[in-house]
Short mmCIF file of C-alpha atoms and ligand atoms in Angstrom, two decimals:
data_model
loop_
_atom_site.label_atom_id
_atom_site.label_comp_id
_atom_site.label_asym_id
_atom_site.label_seq_id
_atom_site.Cartn_x
_atom_site.Cartn_y
_atom_site.Cartn_z
CA MET W 1 100.37 105.13 92.41
CA THR W 2 103.00 107.75 92.19
CA ASP W 3 102.72 109.22 95.69
CA THR W 4 105.75 107.83 97.46
CA LYS W 5 104.42 108.94 100.85
CA HIS W 6 101.96 106.12 100.61
CA LYS W 7 102.69 102.49 101.05
CA THR W 8 103.37 100.64 97.83
CA ARG W 9 102.75 96.98 97.19
CA ARG W 10 106.35 96.12 98.00
CA SER W 11 106.33 97.90 101.36
CA PHE W 12 103.03 96.25 102.20
CA LEU W 13 104.49 92.86 101.48
CA LYS W 14 107.60 93.57 103.50
CA ALA W 15 105.64 94.81 106.48
CA ALA W 16 103.15 91.98 106.21
CA ALA W 17 105.95 89.49 106.42
CA ILE W 18 107.09 90.78 109.79
CA SER W 19 103.70 91.42 111.32
CA THR W 20 101.33 88.97 112.92
CA VAL W 21 98.95 87.81 110.22
CA GLY W 22 96.35 86.75 112.77
CA ALA W 23 96.18 90.15 114.43
CA GLY W 24 92.72 91.34 115.43
CA ILE W 25 90.73 93.44 113.01
CA GLY W 26 90.41 96.94 114.32
CA GLY W 27 88.04 99.73 113.48
CA ALA W 28 84.33 99.99 112.94
CA THR W 29 82.61 98.46 109.98
CA ALA W 30 81.78 101.02 107.32
CA SER W 31 78.86 100.27 105.03
CA ALA W 32 79.26 100.74 101.31
CA ALA W 33 77.09 103.85 101.45
CA GLU W 34 79.08 105.41 104.29
CA SER W 35 82.36 104.78 102.51
CA GLN W 36 81.08 106.36 99.33
CA ILE W 37 79.72 109.40 101.12
CA SER W 38 83.02 110.02 102.87
CA ALA W 39 84.93 109.45 99.66
CA LYS W 40 82.79 112.05 97.88
CA ALA W 41 84.22 114.77 100.13
CA SER W 42 84.90 118.06 98.40
CA SER W 43 88.58 117.75 99.28
CA LEU W 44 88.98 115.10 96.61
CA PRO W 45 90.55 116.08 93.27
CA ALA W 46 88.13 116.94 90.46
CA LYS W 47 89.44 114.18 88.20
CA VAL W 48 90.71 110.65 88.56
CA PRO W 49 94.55 110.57 88.64
CA ARG W 50 96.47 109.59 85.52
CA LYS W 51 99.58 107.54 84.83
CA LYS W 52 101.82 107.01 81.83
CA LEU W 53 100.98 103.81 79.99
CA GLY W 54 104.30 101.95 79.84
CA THR W 55 106.66 103.78 77.52
CA THR W 56 103.96 104.98 75.12
CA GLY W 57 104.41 108.49 76.47
CA GLN W 58 100.62 108.70 76.78
CA SER W 59 98.85 109.42 80.02
CA ILE W 60 95.69 107.46 80.85
CA PRO W 61 93.36 107.48 83.89
CA ILE W 62 94.11 104.82 86.49
CA LEU W 63 90.45 103.72 86.22
CA LEU W 64 89.08 102.56 82.85
CA VAL W 65 85.50 101.90 81.76
CA GLY W 66 84.98 98.28 80.75
CA CYS W 67 82.37 98.28 77.99
CA ALA W 68 80.88 94.80 78.21
CA GLN W 69 77.38 96.23 78.46
CA LYS W 70 75.14 98.01 75.95
CA PHE W 71 75.01 101.77 76.42
CA ASP W 72 72.12 104.12 75.84
CA PRO W 73 72.80 105.62 72.40
CA LYS W 74 70.71 108.74 73.15
CA TYR W 75 72.59 109.77 76.27
CA ASP W 76 74.40 107.28 78.44
CA LYS W 77 74.73 108.75 81.91
CA ILE W 78 77.44 106.31 82.99
CA LEU W 79 79.71 107.18 80.05
CA HIS W 80 79.09 110.91 80.44
CA ARG W 81 79.56 110.92 84.22
CA ALA W 82 82.72 108.85 83.90
CA PHE W 83 84.07 111.28 81.31
CA LYS W 84 83.33 114.21 83.59
CA GLU W 85 85.31 112.47 86.34
CA GLY W 86 88.32 112.07 84.02
CA VAL W 87 87.62 108.44 83.18
CA ASP W 88 87.98 109.03 79.46
CA TYR W 89 89.33 105.59 78.51
CA LEU W 90 86.84 103.09 77.06
CA ASP W 91 87.83 99.46 76.87
CA THR W 92 85.64 97.58 74.40
CA ALA W 93 85.80 94.57 72.07
CA ILE W 94 84.01 93.28 69.01
CA VAL W 95 82.33 90.54 71.03
CA TYR W 96 81.24 92.65 74.00
CA ALA W 97 77.52 93.11 74.66
CA ASP W 98 76.71 90.32 72.22
CA GLY W 99 78.50 92.25 69.50
CA GLN W 100 76.63 95.51 70.21
CA SER W 101 79.19 97.37 72.32
CA HIS W 102 80.82 99.33 69.48
CA ARG W 103 77.55 100.47 67.98
CA THR W 104 76.31 101.76 71.34
CA ILE W 105 79.58 103.62 71.99
CA ALA W 106 79.65 105.35 68.58
CA PRO W 107 76.96 107.93 69.51
CA PHE W 108 78.85 108.81 72.70
CA ILE W 109 82.01 109.52 70.69
CA LYS W 110 79.99 111.95 68.56
CA GLN W 111 78.43 113.56 71.65
CA ILE W 112 81.89 114.30 73.07
CA GLY W 113 82.65 115.94 69.75
CA ASP W 114 86.43 115.68 69.89
CA ARG W 115 87.85 112.23 69.26
CA SER W 116 91.18 113.21 70.78
CA LYS W 117 89.52 113.64 74.18
CA LEU W 118 88.81 109.90 74.38
CA TRP W 119 91.08 106.89 74.56
CA ILE W 120 89.46 103.90 72.85
CA THR W 121 90.83 100.41 73.06
CA SER W 122 89.17 97.57 71.21
CA LYS W 123 89.94 93.95 70.53
CA GLY W 124 89.52 91.40 67.80
CA PRO W 125 88.35 87.87 68.51
CA SER W 126 91.13 85.33 69.00
CA LYS W 127 89.41 82.05 68.17
CA ASN W 128 91.21 80.66 65.11
CA ALA W 129 92.66 84.13 64.56
CA THR W 130 95.23 84.83 61.86
CA VAL W 131 97.14 87.90 60.78
CA ASP W 132 94.52 88.39 58.12
CA SER W 133 91.56 88.08 60.51
CA TYR W 134 93.08 90.50 63.04
CA THR W 135 93.68 93.00 60.27
CA LYS W 136 90.02 92.74 59.27
CA ASP W 137 88.97 92.92 62.93
CA LEU W 138 90.64 96.32 63.26
CA ASP W 139 88.77 97.61 60.20
CA ARG W 140 85.53 96.29 61.68
CA CYS W 141 86.26 98.09 64.99
CA LEU W 142 86.72 101.39 63.15
CA GLU W 143 83.61 100.92 61.06
CA GLU W 144 81.38 100.01 64.01
CA LEU W 145 82.77 102.73 66.26
CA GLU W 146 82.57 105.22 63.38
CA THR W 147 86.07 106.48 64.03
CA THR W 148 89.23 106.64 61.97
CA TYR W 149 91.59 105.19 64.57
CA LEU W 150 91.87 103.27 67.81
CA ASP W 151 94.26 104.35 70.52
CA LEU W 152 95.08 100.73 71.24
CA PHE W 153 94.22 97.55 69.37
CA PHE W 154 94.45 94.28 71.28
CA MET W 155 94.53 90.74 70.07
CA HIS W 156 91.72 89.52 72.31
CA PHE W 157 91.82 86.67 74.79
CA VAL W 158 95.23 85.44 73.73
CA ASP W 159 95.91 82.03 75.27
CA ASP W 160 98.84 80.78 73.23
CA PRO W 161 102.37 82.21 72.91
CA LYS W 162 102.18 81.45 69.17
CA PHE W 163 100.38 84.81 68.84
CA LEU W 164 103.68 86.48 69.67
CA LYS W 165 105.49 84.93 66.72
CA PRO W 166 107.24 87.38 64.37
CA GLU W 167 104.30 87.53 61.91
CA TYR W 168 102.01 88.92 64.63
CA ILE W 169 104.59 91.39 65.88
CA THR W 170 105.17 92.55 62.30
CA MET W 171 101.40 92.85 61.90
CA GLY W 172 101.33 95.14 64.96
CA GLU W 173 104.01 97.33 63.36
CA ARG W 174 102.03 97.45 60.14
CA LEU W 175 98.79 98.35 61.89
CA ARG W 176 100.52 101.16 63.79
CA ALA W 177 102.11 102.42 60.57
CA SER W 178 98.68 102.45 58.90
CA LYS W 179 97.58 104.88 61.65
CA LYS W 180 94.45 102.81 62.20
CA THR W 181 95.74 102.20 65.71
CA ARG W 182 98.24 104.21 67.68
CA PHE W 183 99.37 101.28 69.84
CA PHE W 184 99.21 97.50 69.78
CA GLY W 185 99.10 94.70 72.32
CA PHE W 186 96.97 91.86 73.62
CA SER W 187 94.67 90.79 76.43
CA CYS W 188 94.98 87.47 78.23
CA HIS W 189 92.57 85.93 80.72
CA GLY W 190 94.77 83.42 82.52
CA ASP W 191 95.67 80.59 80.19
CA HIS W 192 99.48 80.61 79.71
CA GLN W 193 99.46 84.12 81.19
CA VAL W 194 102.97 83.94 82.66
CA ALA W 195 104.43 82.51 79.44
CA LEU W 196 102.69 85.21 77.42
CA LEU W 197 103.98 88.05 79.59
CA ASN W 198 107.50 86.66 79.56
CA LYS W 199 107.48 86.21 75.80
CA ALA W 200 106.06 89.70 75.21
CA ALA W 201 108.88 91.17 77.30
CA LYS W 202 111.39 89.26 75.19
CA VAL W 203 110.12 89.73 71.64
CA GLY W 204 109.29 93.47 71.80
CA GLY W 205 106.69 95.22 69.66
CA ILE W 206 103.98 95.05 72.35
CA ASP W 207 102.94 98.42 73.77
CA ALA W 208 100.48 97.21 76.40
CA ILE W 209 98.91 94.11 77.88
CA MET W 210 95.62 93.74 79.71
CA PHE W 211 95.80 90.78 82.06
CA ARG W 212 94.07 89.20 85.00
CA TYR W 213 95.47 90.65 88.20
CA SER W 214 94.15 91.19 91.71
CA PHE W 215 95.03 91.15 95.41
CA ALA W 216 94.87 87.35 95.20
CA LYS W 217 97.94 87.26 92.91
CA TYR W 218 100.35 89.12 95.16
CA GLY W 219 102.09 85.95 96.24
CA ASP W 220 102.41 84.43 92.75
CA LEU W 221 106.17 84.41 92.29
CA GLU W 222 106.23 83.43 88.61
CA LEU W 223 103.61 86.02 87.70
CA ASN W 224 105.53 88.66 89.64
CA LYS W 225 108.71 87.88 87.74
CA ALA W 226 106.81 88.09 84.44
CA ILE W 227 105.30 91.46 85.46
CA ASP W 228 108.77 92.72 86.35
CA ALA W 229 110.06 91.59 82.94
CA CYS W 230 107.25 93.48 81.18
CA ARG W 231 107.93 96.62 83.16
CA LYS W 232 111.61 96.40 82.32
CA ALA W 233 110.64 96.09 78.65
CA GLY W 234 108.48 99.23 78.95
CA ILE W 235 105.17 97.45 78.36
CA GLY W 236 102.09 99.18 79.78
CA LEU W 237 100.13 96.95 82.15
CA ILE W 238 96.39 97.11 82.69
CA ALA W 239 94.73 94.96 85.32
CA MET W 240 91.36 93.30 84.78
CA LYS W 241 89.26 91.05 87.02
CA THR W 242 90.52 93.09 89.96
CA GLN W 243 87.70 91.84 92.20
CA ASP W 244 88.88 88.24 91.74
CA SER W 245 86.36 85.46 92.26
CA VAL W 246 84.89 85.70 95.72
CA PRO W 247 81.16 84.98 95.54
CA GLY W 248 79.07 87.55 97.41
CA ASP W 249 77.89 85.06 100.03
CA GLN W 250 81.50 84.14 100.86
CA GLU W 251 82.42 87.80 101.21
CA ASP W 252 79.60 88.20 103.71
CA VAL W 253 81.06 85.36 105.76
CA LEU W 254 84.57 86.79 105.63
CA ARG W 255 83.29 90.28 106.55
CA PHE W 256 85.83 92.81 105.41
CA LYS W 257 86.02 95.60 108.01
CA SER W 258 87.24 99.06 107.19
CA GLN W 259 86.66 102.62 108.31
CA GLN W 260 87.45 103.99 104.88
CA PHE W 261 86.82 101.55 102.04
CA THR W 262 84.18 99.16 100.80
CA LEU W 263 85.53 95.75 99.90
CA ALA W 264 85.33 96.56 96.19
CA GLN W 265 87.28 99.79 96.76
CA ALA W 266 89.88 97.98 98.85
CA LYS W 267 90.46 95.45 96.07
CA LEU W 268 91.03 98.27 93.60
CA LYS W 269 93.38 100.04 95.99
CA ALA W 270 95.37 96.81 96.34
CA VAL W 271 95.91 96.75 92.57
CA TRP W 272 96.77 100.46 92.35
CA ALA W 273 99.22 100.03 95.22
CA ASP W 274 101.30 97.94 92.86
CA GLU W 275 103.44 100.58 91.21
CA ARG W 276 103.99 98.36 88.15
CA ILE W 277 100.32 98.50 87.15
CA ASP W 278 99.23 101.52 85.10
CA ALA W 279 95.46 101.19 85.31
CA ALA W 280 92.58 98.94 86.29
CA VAL W 281 89.51 98.31 84.16
CA SER W 282 86.14 98.01 85.88
CA HIS W 283 82.73 96.90 84.69
CA LEU W 284 80.70 100.01 85.53
CA ASP W 285 77.10 99.15 84.79
CA ASN W 286 75.40 101.45 87.29
CA THR W 287 76.02 104.89 88.69
CA GLN W 288 76.57 103.64 92.24
CA LYS W 289 79.37 101.37 91.09
CA LEU W 290 80.84 104.24 89.07
CA ALA W 291 80.78 106.53 92.12
CA GLU W 292 82.37 103.85 94.29
CA ASN W 293 85.16 103.22 91.77
CA VAL W 294 85.81 106.89 91.10
CA ALA W 295 85.97 107.69 94.82
CA ALA W 296 88.51 104.92 95.34
CA ALA W 297 90.61 106.24 92.47
CA LYS W 298 90.48 109.84 93.64
CA THR W 299 91.13 109.49 97.33
CA PRO W 300 94.79 109.65 98.33
CA ALA W 301 94.00 107.35 101.29
CA GLN W 302 95.72 103.99 101.01
CA LEU W 303 94.98 100.58 102.49
CA THR W 304 96.07 100.18 106.05
CA MET W 305 98.18 97.19 106.96
CA ASN W 306 95.16 95.67 108.66
CA GLU W 307 93.01 96.05 105.55
CA PHE W 308 95.73 94.59 103.43
CA GLN W 309 96.03 91.59 105.74
CA GLN W 310 92.27 91.05 105.56
CA LEU W 311 92.55 90.87 101.77
CA GLN W 312 95.39 88.39 102.10
CA ARG W 313 93.29 86.20 104.37
CA MET W 314 90.41 86.46 101.93
CA ALA W 315 92.71 85.41 99.09
CA THR W 316 93.64 82.27 101.00
CA ALA W 317 90.07 81.48 102.04
CA ARG W 318 88.57 81.98 98.59
CA ALA W 319 91.14 79.95 96.60
CA GLU W 320 88.79 77.12 95.74
CA HIS W 321 86.25 79.60 94.31
CA SER W 322 88.82 81.31 92.15
CA CYS W 323 89.36 79.71 88.76
CA GLN W 324 92.39 81.39 87.19
CA GLY W 325 91.55 80.43 83.62
CA CYS W 326 94.57 78.15 83.16
CA SER W 327 92.61 75.66 81.08
CA HIS W 328 95.74 74.09 79.62
CA ILE W 329 96.27 72.52 83.06
CA CYS W 330 92.88 70.91 83.69
CA GLU W 331 91.34 70.47 80.26
CA SER W 332 94.21 68.36 78.98
CA HIS W 333 93.24 65.51 81.31
CA PHE W 334 90.40 63.94 79.33
CA PRO W 335 89.55 63.36 75.67
CA GLU W 336 86.05 64.85 75.85
CA LYS W 337 85.32 68.41 74.75
CA THR W 338 84.08 69.40 78.21
CA ALA W 339 84.95 73.04 78.94
CA ILE W 340 86.05 73.97 82.46
CA ALA W 341 87.66 77.41 82.47
CA ARG W 342 84.93 79.11 80.41
CA PRO W 343 81.85 77.97 82.39
CA LEU W 344 83.72 78.76 85.61
CA ARG W 345 84.54 82.21 84.29
CA TYR W 346 80.90 82.79 83.41
CA LEU W 347 79.94 81.60 86.90
CA MET W 348 82.36 84.22 88.25
CA TYR W 349 80.68 86.94 86.14
CA HIS W 350 77.37 85.90 87.68
CA GLN W 351 78.40 85.31 91.30
CA CYS W 352 81.14 87.87 91.81
CA TYR W 353 80.55 90.72 89.33
CA GLY W 354 76.74 90.76 89.17
CA GLU W 355 76.87 90.34 85.37
CA SER W 356 74.19 87.66 85.23
CA GLU W 357 72.75 88.49 81.84
CA ARG W 358 76.16 88.40 80.21
CA ALA W 359 77.06 85.20 82.07
CA ARG W 360 73.92 83.43 80.89
CA SER W 361 74.36 84.62 77.34
CA LEU W 362 77.97 83.37 77.23
CA TYR W 363 77.02 80.08 78.86
CA ALA W 364 74.32 79.56 76.23
CA GLN W 365 76.96 79.96 73.53
CA LEU W 366 78.88 76.90 74.77
CA SER W 367 78.19 73.82 72.64
CA PRO W 368 76.32 70.88 74.23
CA GLU W 369 79.63 68.94 74.21
CA GLU W 370 81.40 71.75 76.01
CA ARG W 371 78.65 71.91 78.63
CA HIS W 372 78.52 68.16 79.11
CA PHE W 373 80.39 66.91 82.20
CA GLU W 374 78.17 64.22 83.73
CA GLY W 375 79.98 60.91 83.49
CA VAL W 376 83.25 62.58 82.44
CA ASP W 377 86.09 61.49 84.72
CA LEU W 378 87.26 64.83 86.14
CA ARG W 379 89.40 63.40 88.94
CA ALA W 380 92.79 63.92 87.25
CA ALA W 381 91.79 67.44 86.21
CA THR W 382 90.72 68.23 89.77
CA ARG W 383 93.96 66.87 91.20
CA ALA W 384 95.97 68.99 88.75
CA CYS W 385 94.14 72.24 89.53
CA PRO W 386 96.55 74.55 91.41
CA GLN W 387 93.61 76.32 93.07
CA GLY W 388 92.13 73.12 94.48
CA ILE W 389 88.80 73.83 92.78
CA PRO W 390 86.17 71.08 93.16
CA ILE W 391 85.64 71.12 89.39
CA GLU W 392 82.62 68.84 89.08
CA GLN W 393 80.79 70.66 91.86
CA ARG W 394 81.47 74.04 90.27
CA LEU W 395 80.44 72.90 86.79
CA ALA W 396 77.19 71.63 88.25
CA GLU W 397 76.72 75.00 89.97
CA ALA W 398 77.35 76.79 86.66
CA GLY W 399 74.75 74.57 84.98
CA ARG W 400 72.17 75.23 87.70
CA GLN W 401 72.70 78.96 87.83
CA LEU W 402 73.36 79.82 84.18
CA ALA W 403 71.44 77.33 82.03
S1 LIG Z 501 89.79 74.76 87.19
FE1 LIG Z 501 91.85 75.02 88.07
S2 LIG Z 501 93.27 74.32 86.48
FE2 LIG Z 501 91.27 74.62 85.50
S3 LIG Z 501 91.35 76.69 84.67
FE3 LIG Z 501 90.43 76.84 86.72
S4 LIG Z 501 92.17 77.25 88.11
FE4 LIG Z 501 93.04 76.51 86.18
#
């Protein structure tokens, strides 16, 4: 956030360090509805604030529409309402909505009538990707979206620093020069995330990165250094998975108390309070969620120290529910093909983001070998997990809830 009158992430951290973490929680509990009503006050700005994306020179809203769902091609009220609120940035991907996302966005682009009024980011699949396949992916994005250019093309779900070798950086330059995309970068979901950010800052040629970031990562020293390096290199940073992985029933137990924000709003505010982050992408699949997100983005109110401390306590308490996607750590401990990070991510979509249909669809796409964990010795993997996740228990939970 640019308003220096308000506390930034750094000042929060500094103050938190000298205050009593166990201080009592003050203030009345505000329900989600009450918070939204107060945040809808007419004193709020008409549009969501904007920030410059890295050194692209382009201004984007601080809240972005994640397009993992199918939209109504006739008239999608979420897309149109978001646009009216200034949320004119759509974040999609070839694989979103079972491959249907682009085709359901294309009519909306036509309805707006002026391509330049929208920012569209899309992504090509990363599994077994090559320079050639990414190049074809970009053409496919344009064809399906029925547009002549993307604002930003991402290599999707990058989990290996090899995708930042010179041939990929040169490819990015070529794609920009072709004018099929204005900017180029990648998204990463956790695996080798720090290494990827550090390498991107070093090699250049990356305009923006979308990465997993939330209130739960404030204390991650290595990630913080990597974020600093990216900022220094002028790379735009977009946060995803801002709600982290706290299942709803756990959140009820922890009971976030605030006079001004819902828990979801507070988590967003925690990300926006980090001045290094340009924007946060949210999965906005209903109008209530859209209103809640927009209100949080518009209001100049910031987290109080007490609210921030509650989030910090929640981050500590929820650690064993929060798989960070670093599969290179746990999945290297056995010869079987058992997947850990992906089923746990799908479980997170189901338990924490209410995206049950998507979670079940993705879980069904895992091969029987990837889903198989009974009889696999997961003890070494569990010991290695930095989050202390009871892996077998969680895989069993994923099987019960998603199969
Ligand atoms: S289970 Fe642990 S080690 Fe494996 S991906 Fe999740 S957080 Fe990383």
